[in-house]
GROMACS .gro file of C-alpha atoms in nm:
model
  148
    1MET     CA    1  -2.574   1.495   0.117
    2LEU     CA    2  -2.314   1.832   0.229
    3TYR     CA    3  -2.024   1.585   0.284
    4GLU     CA    4  -2.090   1.448  -0.076
    5ARG     CA    5  -2.054   1.813  -0.218
    6VAL     CA    6  -1.773   1.932   0.001
    7HIS     CA    7  -1.550   1.588  -0.059
    8MET     CA    8  -1.618   1.539  -0.420
    9TYR     CA    9  -1.241   1.425  -0.470
   10GLU     CA   10  -0.976   1.161  -0.371
   11ARG     CA   11  -0.595   1.244  -0.316
   12LEU     CA   12  -0.367   0.912  -0.349
   13VAL     CA   13  -0.027   0.917  -0.309
   14TYR     CA   14   0.217   0.616  -0.312
   15ALA     CA   15   0.589   0.542  -0.370
   16SER     CA   16   0.766   0.250  -0.527
   17SER     CA   17   1.054   0.094  -0.653
   18ALA     CA   18   1.119   0.047  -1.040
   19VAL     CA   19   1.198  -0.298  -1.151
   20SER     CA   20   1.491  -0.131  -1.365
   21ALA     CA   21   1.627   0.185  -1.431
   22PRO     CA   22   1.389   0.372  -1.709
   23ASP     CA   23   1.571   0.605  -1.939
   24GLU     CA   24   1.430   0.966  -2.070
   25THR     CA   25   1.220   0.793  -2.356
   26GLU     CA   26   1.060   0.546  -2.122
   27LEU     CA   27   0.959   0.791  -1.860
   28ARG     CA   28   0.841   1.027  -2.185
   29GLU     CA   29   0.603   0.688  -2.282
   30LEU     CA   30   0.463   0.645  -1.970
   31LEU     CA   31   0.384   1.013  -1.911
   32ALA     CA   32   0.240   1.022  -2.254
   33ILE     CA   33  -0.017   0.717  -2.164
   34SER     CA   34  -0.081   0.851  -1.837
   35ARG     CA   35  -0.174   1.207  -1.935
   36ASP     CA   36  -0.426   1.054  -2.165
   37HIS     CA   37  -0.572   0.854  -2.004
   38ASN     CA   38  -0.585   1.073  -1.694
   39VAL     CA   39  -0.789   1.345  -1.925
   40ALA     CA   40  -1.009   1.124  -2.002
   41THR     CA   41  -1.093   1.035  -1.669
   42ASN     CA   42  -1.069   1.384  -1.548
   43VAL     CA   43  -0.761   1.250  -1.298
   44THR     CA   44  -0.459   1.500  -1.210
   45GLY     CA   45  -0.162   1.450  -1.034
   46LEU     CA   46   0.227   1.527  -1.005
   47LEU     CA   47   0.464   1.174  -1.057
   48ILE     CA   48   0.836   1.203  -0.896
   49TYR     CA   49   1.100   0.969  -1.036
   50ALA     CA   50   1.489   0.962  -0.888
   51GLU     CA   51   1.727   0.697  -0.837
   52ARG     CA   52   1.490   0.392  -0.935
   53SER     CA   53   1.219   0.511  -0.712
   54PHE     CA   54   0.900   0.691  -0.787
   55MET     CA   55   0.622   0.890  -0.589
   56GLN     CA   56   0.277   0.978  -0.757
   57MET     CA   57   0.009   1.179  -0.610
   58ILE     CA   58  -0.330   1.146  -0.822
   59GLU     CA   59  -0.639   1.345  -0.734
   60GLY     CA   60  -1.020   1.294  -0.928
   61PRO     CA   61  -1.296   1.109  -0.844
   62HIS     CA   62  -1.368   0.845  -0.625
   63ALA     CA   63  -1.395   0.538  -0.916
   64ALA     CA   64  -1.155   0.728  -1.143
   65ILE     CA   65  -0.889   0.678  -0.869
   66ALA     CA   66  -0.964   0.372  -0.746
   67ASP     CA   67  -0.953   0.198  -1.156
   68THR     CA   68  -0.610   0.434  -1.199
   69TYR     CA   69  -0.490   0.319  -0.864
   70GLY     CA   70  -0.574  -0.073  -0.979
   71ARG     CA   71  -0.368  -0.027  -1.310
   72ILE     CA   72  -0.056   0.097  -1.111
   73THR     CA   73  -0.073  -0.197  -0.873
   74LYS     CA   74  -0.085  -0.441  -1.111
   75ASP     CA   75   0.225  -0.249  -1.312
   76SER     CA   76   0.542  -0.487  -1.387
   77ARG     CA   77   0.786  -0.192  -1.419
   78HIS     CA   78   0.761  -0.106  -1.042
   79ARG     CA   79   0.734  -0.328  -0.716
   80GLY     CA   80   0.713  -0.289  -0.363
   81ILE     CA   81   0.416   0.024  -0.366
   82ARG     CA   82   0.370   0.165  -0.028
   83LEU     CA   83   0.035   0.379  -0.022
   84LEU     CA   84   0.090   0.671   0.161
   85LEU     CA   85  -0.214   0.882   0.205
   86ARG     CA   86  -0.555   0.819   0.062
   87THR     CA   87  -0.798   1.072   0.148
   88ASP     CA   88  -1.122   1.281   0.052
   89ILE     CA   89  -1.068   1.630  -0.072
   90GLY     CA   90  -1.267   1.913  -0.173
   91ALA     CA   91  -1.035   2.099  -0.411
   92ARG     CA   92  -0.733   1.940  -0.580
   93MET     CA   93  -0.378   2.024  -0.545
   94PHE     CA   94  -0.255   2.044  -0.903
   95PRO     CA   95  -0.612   2.084  -1.120
   96ARG     CA   96  -0.385   2.183  -1.452
   97TRP     CA   97  -0.188   1.911  -1.482
   98ALA     CA   98  -0.295   1.591  -1.659
   99MET     CA   99   0.029   1.489  -1.487
  100GLY     CA  100   0.268   1.655  -1.387
  101PHE     CA  101   0.654   1.549  -1.392
  102TYR     CA  102   0.920   1.612  -1.163
  103TRP     CA  103   1.313   1.437  -1.170
  104PRO     CA  104   1.482   1.607  -0.886
  105ASP     CA  105   1.876   1.576  -0.906
  106SER     CA  106   2.067   1.473  -0.572
  107ASP     CA  107   2.088   1.899  -0.485
  108ALA     CA  108   1.754   1.883  -0.456
  109LEU     CA  109   1.699   1.539  -0.288
  110THR     CA  110   1.978   1.658  -0.028
  111ARG     CA  111   1.793   2.006   0.004
  112ASP     CA  112   1.451   1.867   0.050
  113LEU     CA  113   1.459   1.499   0.174
  114PRO     CA  114   1.644   1.513   0.520
  115GLY     CA  115   1.846   1.218   0.596
  116TYR     CA  116   1.872   1.167   0.240
  117ARG     CA  117   2.232   1.014   0.115
  118ALA     CA  118   2.315   1.067  -0.237
  119GLU     CA  119   2.454   0.704  -0.241
  120GLY     CA  120   2.138   0.540  -0.130
  121ALA     CA  121   1.906   0.426  -0.372
  122TYR     CA  122   1.490   0.407  -0.394
  123PRO     CA  123   1.499   0.773  -0.178
  124PHE     CA  124   1.120   0.726  -0.187
  125VAL     CA  125   1.049   0.369  -0.070
  126ALA     CA  126   1.288   0.434   0.216
  127GLY     CA  127   1.029   0.472   0.515
  128ASP     CA  128   1.277   0.668   0.718
  129LEU     CA  129   1.286   0.951   0.428
  130VAL     CA  130   0.915   0.961   0.360
  131PRO     CA  131   0.731   0.801   0.668
  132ASN     CA  132   0.410   0.911   0.544
  133GLY     CA  133   0.180   1.139   0.307
  134ASP     CA  134   0.222   1.461   0.500
  135VAL     CA  135   0.605   1.431   0.395
  136ALA     CA  136   0.537   1.354   0.088
  137THR     CA  137   0.276   1.596   0.032
  138THR     CA  138   0.452   1.863   0.156
  139LEU     CA  139   0.790   1.737  -0.077
  140MET     CA  140   0.523   1.750  -0.370
  141ARG     CA  141   0.463   2.133  -0.303
  142ILE     CA  142   0.788   2.209  -0.293
  143TRP     CA  143   0.887   2.020  -0.599
  144ALA     CA  144   0.581   2.165  -0.819
  145ASN     CA  145   0.737   2.479  -0.898
  146ASP     CA  146   0.991   2.251  -1.079
  147ALA     CA  147   0.776   2.024  -1.242
  148GLY     CA  148   0.608   2.021  -1.572
   0.00000   0.00000   0.00000
């Protein structure tokens, strides 16, 4: 019983490659749909997009995270999904965001992502740049200050 009360939520972080580079309008539409769905299902999180790669953290009730991640894995706009972290949590990292968003420029990638090379594509999918959920979570904490 105590476990259930302390670990009410789940946090999931993944990275993937965009099939094609979305423009700003497509990203705004994706965010609007995601935010509407997340409000309805009590899911919060942060989406980061750079150089045809996505990294996303979603947090919420276990069933809602399972459903949301199931839809994400079937979305044809991306491929090569890498699950970086899936863990129970007692509190959310981004409780006020139905879905925050950040699009880091090459300066932010160079500064905050050790080993990043400007000519590289898919920086979040490369296992040597974002090898695990701890690195992904650290990046999200850093970039959350610039996200909206």
